[in-house]
mmCIF file of C-alpha atoms in Angstrom:
data_model
loop_
_atom_site.group_PDB
_atom_site.id
_atom_site.type_symbol
_atom_site.label_atom_id
_atom_site.label_comp_id
_atom_site.label_asym_id
_atom_site.label_seq_id
_atom_site.Cartn_x
_atom_site.Cartn_y
_atom_site.Cartn_z
ATOM 1 C CA GLY A 1240 0.688 16.347 -7.460
ATOM 2 C CA GLN A 1241 3.306 14.489 -5.480
ATOM 3 C CA GLN A 1242 2.976 10.739 -5.316
ATOM 4 C CA LEU A 1243 4.649 8.043 -3.341
ATOM 5 C CA ASN A 1244 5.208 4.676 -4.949
ATOM 6 C CA GLN A 1245 4.806 1.488 -3.009
ATOM 7 C CA SER A 1246 4.925 -1.895 -4.638
ATOM 8 C CA PRO A 1247 3.960 -4.624 -4.812
ATOM 9 C CA GLN A 1248 0.367 -4.092 -3.725
ATOM 10 C CA SER A 1249 0.406 -7.326 -1.713
ATOM 11 C CA MET A 1250 3.066 -9.452 -0.052
ATOM 12 C CA PHE A 1251 2.747 -12.961 1.321
ATOM 13 C CA ILE A 1252 5.338 -14.304 3.740
ATOM 14 C CA GLN A 1253 5.785 -17.182 6.147
ATOM 15 C CA GLU A 1254 5.723 -16.563 9.879
ATOM 16 C CA GLY A 1255 9.263 -15.984 11.095
ATOM 17 C CA GLU A 1256 10.501 -14.489 7.845
ATOM 18 C CA ASP A 1257 11.837 -10.982 7.448
ATOM 19 C CA VAL A 1258 10.215 -8.604 4.979
ATOM 20 C CA SER A 1259 11.305 -5.313 3.488
ATOM 21 C CA MET A 1260 9.067 -2.642 1.974
ATOM 22 C CA ASN A 1261 10.226 0.248 -0.094
ATOM 23 C CA CYS A 1262 8.712 3.646 -0.776
ATOM 24 C CA THR A 1263 9.966 5.989 -3.458
ATOM 25 C CA SER A 1264 9.116 9.470 -4.590
ATOM 26 C CA SER A 1265 9.924 11.686 -7.535
ATOM 27 C CA SER A 1266 10.316 14.631 -5.197
ATOM 28 C CA ILE A 1267 12.051 15.349 -1.905
ATOM 29 C CA PHE A 1268 10.398 14.976 1.479
ATOM 30 C CA ASN A 1269 11.617 16.361 4.788
ATOM 31 C CA THR A 1270 9.864 13.757 6.892
ATOM 32 C CA TRP A 1271 9.032 10.130 6.215
ATOM 33 C CA LEU A 1272 6.514 8.181 8.231
ATOM 34 C CA TRP A 1273 5.382 4.587 8.233
ATOM 35 C CA TYR A 1274 1.871 3.671 9.325
ATOM 36 C CA LYS A 1275 0.048 0.376 9.736
ATOM 37 C CA GLN A 1276 -3.681 0.094 9.192
ATOM 38 C CA GLU A 1277 -5.854 -2.856 10.173
ATOM 39 C CA PRO A 1278 -9.332 -3.415 8.726
ATOM 40 C CA GLY A 1279 -11.875 -0.873 9.930
ATOM 41 C CA GLU A 1280 -9.307 1.098 11.886
ATOM 42 C CA GLY A 1281 -7.354 4.285 11.392
ATOM 43 C CA PRO A 1282 -3.624 4.208 10.613
ATOM 44 C CA VAL A 1283 -1.268 3.777 13.543
ATOM 45 C CA LEU A 1284 2.139 5.432 13.441
ATOM 46 C CA LEU A 1285 4.991 2.927 13.473
ATOM 47 C CA ILE A 1286 8.097 4.979 12.843
ATOM 48 C CA ALA A 1287 8.839 8.623 12.040
ATOM 49 C CA LEU A 1288 12.044 9.719 10.305
ATOM 50 C CA TYR A 1289 13.210 13.318 10.280
ATOM 51 C CA LYS A 1290 16.736 13.337 8.863
ATOM 52 C CA ALA A 1291 18.266 12.014 5.658
ATOM 53 C CA GLY A 1292 20.186 8.820 6.396
ATOM 54 C CA GLU A 1293 18.422 8.292 9.711
ATOM 55 C CA LEU A 1294 17.924 4.678 10.727
ATOM 56 C CA THR A 1295 15.337 4.100 13.427
ATOM 57 C CA SER A 1296 14.068 0.961 15.105
ATOM 58 C CA ASN A 1297 10.871 0.196 16.964
ATOM 59 C CA GLY A 1298 10.995 -3.366 18.254
ATOM 60 C CA ARG A 1299 11.132 -5.681 15.264
ATOM 61 C CA LEU A 1300 10.653 -2.774 12.888
ATOM 62 C CA THR A 1301 13.469 -0.789 11.336
ATOM 63 C CA ALA A 1302 13.068 2.097 8.916
ATOM 64 C CA GLN A 1303 15.518 4.297 7.088
ATOM 65 C CA PHE A 1304 15.238 7.756 5.551
ATOM 66 C CA GLY A 1305 17.060 7.616 2.223
ATOM 67 C CA ILE A 1306 20.088 9.832 1.641
ATOM 68 C CA THR A 1307 18.488 11.400 -1.420
ATOM 69 C CA ARG A 1308 15.355 12.171 0.642
ATOM 70 C CA LYS A 1309 13.323 10.532 -2.113
ATOM 71 C CA ASP A 1310 12.937 7.115 -0.587
ATOM 72 C CA SER A 1311 12.505 5.131 2.603
ATOM 73 C CA PHE A 1312 12.316 1.493 3.535
ATOM 74 C CA LEU A 1313 10.676 -0.440 6.337
ATOM 75 C CA ASN A 1314 11.972 -3.797 7.558
ATOM 76 C CA ILE A 1315 9.994 -6.208 9.679
ATOM 77 C CA SER A 1316 12.058 -8.975 11.193
ATOM 78 C CA ALA A 1317 10.844 -12.349 12.448
ATOM 79 C CA SER A 1318 7.282 -11.727 11.301
ATOM 80 C CA ILE A 1319 4.335 -12.907 13.380
ATOM 81 C CA PRO A 1320 0.663 -13.334 12.429
ATOM 82 C CA SER A 1321 -0.338 -10.024 14.028
ATOM 83 C CA ASP A 1322 1.907 -8.183 11.563
ATOM 84 C CA VAL A 1323 -0.897 -8.655 9.039
ATOM 85 C CA GLY A 1324 -2.250 -5.343 7.805
ATOM 86 C CA ILE A 1325 -1.731 -2.566 5.305
ATOM 87 C CA TYR A 1326 1.525 -0.662 5.559
ATOM 88 C CA PHE A 1327 1.512 2.907 4.281
ATOM 89 C CA CYS A 1328 4.445 5.194 3.811
ATOM 90 C CA ALA A 1329 3.795 8.921 4.032
ATOM 91 C CA GLY A 1330 5.945 11.906 3.266
ATOM 92 C CA GLN A 1331 5.843 15.473 4.379
ATOM 93 C CA ALA A 1332 7.397 18.119 2.157
ATOM 94 C CA ALA A 1333 8.904 21.394 3.266
ATOM 95 C CA GLY A 1334 6.368 24.168 3.502
ATOM 96 C CA ALA A 1335 3.518 21.689 3.199
ATOM 97 C CA ASN A 1336 1.827 22.952 6.360
ATOM 98 C CA SER A 1337 2.223 19.486 7.852
ATOM 99 C CA LYS A 1338 0.177 17.870 5.077
ATOM 100 C CA LEU A 1339 1.052 14.289 4.328
ATOM 101 C CA THR A 1340 1.229 12.493 1.010
ATOM 102 C CA PHE A 1341 0.465 8.785 1.314
ATOM 103 C CA GLY A 1342 1.590 5.834 -0.731
ATOM 104 C CA LYS A 1343 -0.999 3.321 -1.914
ATOM 105 C CA GLY A 1344 -0.061 0.860 0.781
ATOM 106 C CA ILE A 1345 1.164 -2.719 0.821
ATOM 107 C CA THR A 1346 -1.083 -5.439 2.193
ATOM 108 C CA LEU A 1347 0.985 -7.910 4.170
ATOM 109 C CA SER A 1348 -0.210 -11.458 4.779
ATOM 110 C CA VAL A 1349 1.655 -13.753 7.153
ATOM 111 C CA ARG A 1350 1.136 -17.498 6.894
ATOM 112 C CA PRO A 1351 1.366 -19.309 10.248
ATOM 113 C CA GLY B 379 0.973 8.496 22.952
ATOM 114 C CA ALA B 380 -1.531 11.010 21.657
ATOM 115 C CA VAL B 381 -5.087 9.688 21.377
ATOM 116 C CA VAL B 382 -7.635 10.789 18.812
ATOM 117 C CA SER B 383 -11.228 9.596 18.890
ATOM 118 C CA GLN B 384 -14.025 9.744 16.354
ATOM 119 C CA HIS B 385 -17.761 9.505 16.797
ATOM 120 C CA PRO B 386 -19.722 7.721 15.524
ATOM 121 C CA SER B 387 -17.659 4.731 14.460
ATOM 122 C CA ARG B 388 -20.210 3.839 11.828
ATOM 123 C CA VAL B 389 -23.367 5.431 10.514
ATOM 124 C CA ILE B 390 -26.024 4.441 8.027
ATOM 125 C CA CYS B 391 -28.245 7.143 6.633
ATOM 126 C CA LYS B 392 -30.760 7.756 3.895
ATOM 127 C CA SER B 393 -29.832 9.639 0.772
ATOM 128 C CA GLY B 394 -30.408 13.370 1.181
ATOM 129 C CA THR B 395 -29.794 13.542 4.900
ATOM 130 C CA SER B 396 -26.840 15.184 6.622
ATOM 131 C CA VAL B 397 -24.365 13.382 8.834
ATOM 132 C CA LYS B 398 -22.013 14.898 11.394
ATOM 133 C CA ILE B 399 -18.759 13.204 12.375
ATOM 134 C CA GLU B 400 -16.769 14.345 15.392
ATOM 135 C CA CYS B 401 -13.017 14.176 15.844
ATOM 136 C CA ARG B 402 -11.547 14.754 19.288
ATOM 137 C CA SER B 403 -8.011 14.912 20.592
ATOM 138 C CA LEU B 404 -8.340 13.321 24.018
ATOM 139 C CA ASP B 405 -5.100 14.108 25.785
ATOM 140 C CA PHE B 406 -3.634 17.013 23.869
ATOM 141 C CA GLN B 407 -4.577 20.251 22.177
ATOM 142 C CA ALA B 408 -4.673 20.225 18.403
ATOM 143 C CA THR B 409 -4.553 23.519 16.559
ATOM 144 C CA THR B 410 -4.613 21.610 13.284
ATOM 145 C CA MET B 411 -6.669 18.605 12.344
ATOM 146 C CA PHE B 412 -7.016 16.891 8.987
ATOM 147 C CA TRP B 413 -9.905 15.051 7.373
ATOM 148 C CA TYR B 414 -9.278 12.159 5.010
ATOM 149 C CA ARG B 415 -11.477 9.873 2.974
ATOM 150 C CA GLN B 416 -10.555 6.314 2.136
ATOM 151 C CA PHE B 417 -12.352 4.119 -0.369
ATOM 152 C CA PRO B 418 -12.009 0.321 -0.188
ATOM 153 C CA LYS B 419 -8.524 -0.949 -1.006
ATOM 154 C CA GLN B 420 -7.279 2.569 -1.620
ATOM 155 C CA SER B 421 -5.039 4.990 0.172
ATOM 156 C CA LEU B 422 -6.045 7.940 2.309
ATOM 157 C CA MET B 423 -6.971 11.039 0.363
ATOM 158 C CA LEU B 424 -6.758 14.356 2.146
ATOM 159 C CA MET B 425 -10.002 16.309 1.991
ATOM 160 C CA ALA B 426 -9.257 19.364 4.080
ATOM 161 C CA THR B 427 -7.115 20.939 6.756
ATOM 162 C CA SER B 428 -9.020 22.181 9.773
ATOM 163 C CA ASN B 429 -7.533 25.019 11.799
ATOM 164 C CA GLU B 430 -8.918 26.029 15.173
ATOM 165 C CA GLY B 431 -10.706 29.337 14.983
ATOM 166 C CA SER B 432 -10.446 29.774 11.237
ATOM 167 C CA LYS B 433 -11.916 28.429 8.020
ATOM 168 C CA ALA B 434 -10.855 25.050 6.779
ATOM 169 C CA THR B 435 -8.619 24.724 3.744
ATOM 170 C CA TYR B 436 -10.026 22.293 1.205
ATOM 171 C CA GLU B 437 -8.090 20.197 -1.265
ATOM 172 C CA GLN B 438 -8.752 20.591 -4.947
ATOM 173 C CA GLY B 439 -11.937 18.837 -6.018
ATOM 174 C CA VAL B 440 -13.483 18.711 -2.540
ATOM 175 C CA GLU B 441 -16.727 20.676 -2.295
ATOM 176 C CA LYS B 442 -16.617 22.917 0.752
ATOM 177 C CA ASP B 443 -20.389 23.387 0.771
ATOM 178 C CA LYS B 444 -20.930 19.656 0.828
ATOM 179 C CA PHE B 445 -18.313 18.799 3.434
ATOM 180 C CA LEU B 446 -18.676 21.398 6.173
ATOM 181 C CA ILE B 447 -15.847 21.544 8.668
ATOM 182 C CA ASN B 448 -15.938 23.311 12.006
ATOM 183 C CA HIS B 449 -12.973 23.457 14.389
ATOM 184 C CA ALA B 450 -14.478 25.347 17.287
ATOM 185 C CA SER B 451 -12.067 24.285 20.006
ATOM 186 C CA LEU B 452 -8.546 22.969 20.396
ATOM 187 C CA THR B 453 -9.832 19.453 20.946
ATOM 188 C CA LEU B 454 -12.772 19.134 18.558
ATOM 189 C CA SER B 455 -13.285 19.286 14.823
ATOM 190 C CA THR B 456 -16.489 18.228 13.090
ATOM 191 C CA LEU B 457 -17.151 17.153 9.517
ATOM 192 C CA THR B 458 -20.716 17.384 8.264
ATOM 193 C CA VAL B 459 -21.598 15.594 5.056
ATOM 194 C CA THR B 460 -24.574 17.533 3.772
ATOM 195 C CA SER B 461 -27.244 16.005 1.569
ATOM 196 C CA ALA B 462 -25.386 12.728 1.500
ATOM 197 C CA HIS B 463 -25.591 10.483 -1.564
ATOM 198 C CA PRO B 464 -24.566 6.846 -2.025
ATOM 199 C CA GLU B 465 -21.289 7.927 -3.655
ATOM 200 C CA ASP B 466 -20.359 9.646 -0.378
ATOM 201 C CA SER B 467 -20.234 6.235 1.288
ATOM 202 C CA SER B 468 -16.672 5.850 2.474
ATOM 203 C CA PHE B 469 -14.365 5.570 5.472
ATOM 204 C CA TYR B 470 -13.715 9.035 6.912
ATOM 205 C CA ILE B 471 -10.627 9.431 9.059
ATOM 206 C CA CYS B 472 -9.378 12.452 10.969
ATOM 207 C CA SER B 473 -5.929 13.178 12.279
ATOM 208 C CA ALA B 474 -4.524 15.750 14.653
ATOM 209 C CA ILE B 475 -1.177 17.353 15.182
ATOM 210 C CA GLN B 476 -0.015 17.735 18.739
ATOM 211 C CA GLY B 477 0.780 21.348 19.548
ATOM 212 C CA ALA B 478 1.533 24.224 17.214
ATOM 213 C CA GLY B 479 4.173 23.414 14.640
ATOM 214 C CA GLY B 480 4.092 19.725 15.459
ATOM 215 C CA GLU B 481 4.842 17.320 12.661
ATOM 216 C CA THR B 482 3.485 13.942 13.669
ATOM 217 C CA GLN B 483 -0.128 13.236 12.770
ATOM 218 C CA TYR B 484 -2.104 10.966 15.071
ATOM 219 C CA PHE B 485 -5.095 9.341 13.450
ATOM 220 C CA GLY B 486 -8.543 8.598 14.762
ATOM 221 C CA PRO B 487 -10.129 5.156 14.363
ATOM 222 C CA GLY B 488 -12.262 6.260 11.431
ATOM 223 C CA THR B 489 -16.002 6.516 10.733
ATOM 224 C CA ARG B 490 -17.670 4.202 8.260
ATOM 225 C CA LEU B 491 -20.458 6.024 6.407
ATOM 226 C CA LEU B 492 -23.005 4.126 4.365
ATOM 227 C CA VAL B 493 -25.577 6.150 2.463
ATOM 228 C CA LEU B 494 -28.546 4.157 1.237
#
């Protein structure tokens, strides 16, 4: 089946630093989404991207839908301790009846 | 934003018993809801798609007789884990799509199931 690749599995940064996460796929998606999950909670939608090349911001977060429709990145600027969590990318293919395919997630740690 | 709730938030049960988990869309109608399972340090794996008024569609490898799904109204879907075993212990998460043809999934807070 389709898979989304996220790596590395964990990232460690200093408070105030910027961080970029990438998500790639071997197949095309029509929609890319970025979610954040904290321990014991469900994923929370951060940014949704609907068009190839689209660049969207949500506060300190910026995400882009790759031109090839096979990748997306998420940038977090000026990180703060509450940015800690697991960041998942998810893709939705055409005709998928709204089903999402998730990446394995990247665990972000922010050192104060 | 759209709010999805789950009940209970955590449940501990004995092996062989059945457990029902509820998923509710609180401020919108959801014709489609999804049920996921997440094991520790792993991603979300889709179990089934729940459509209001019709039978759920299960993903390959998910036993429909073990994981019973009922979507009786536009705001409620239930997942019943029948004859639960320790290997069914997991974090179960539902999501809902706002409106017909909507694309964005809003997730519930999850239900932690521990089967002893």
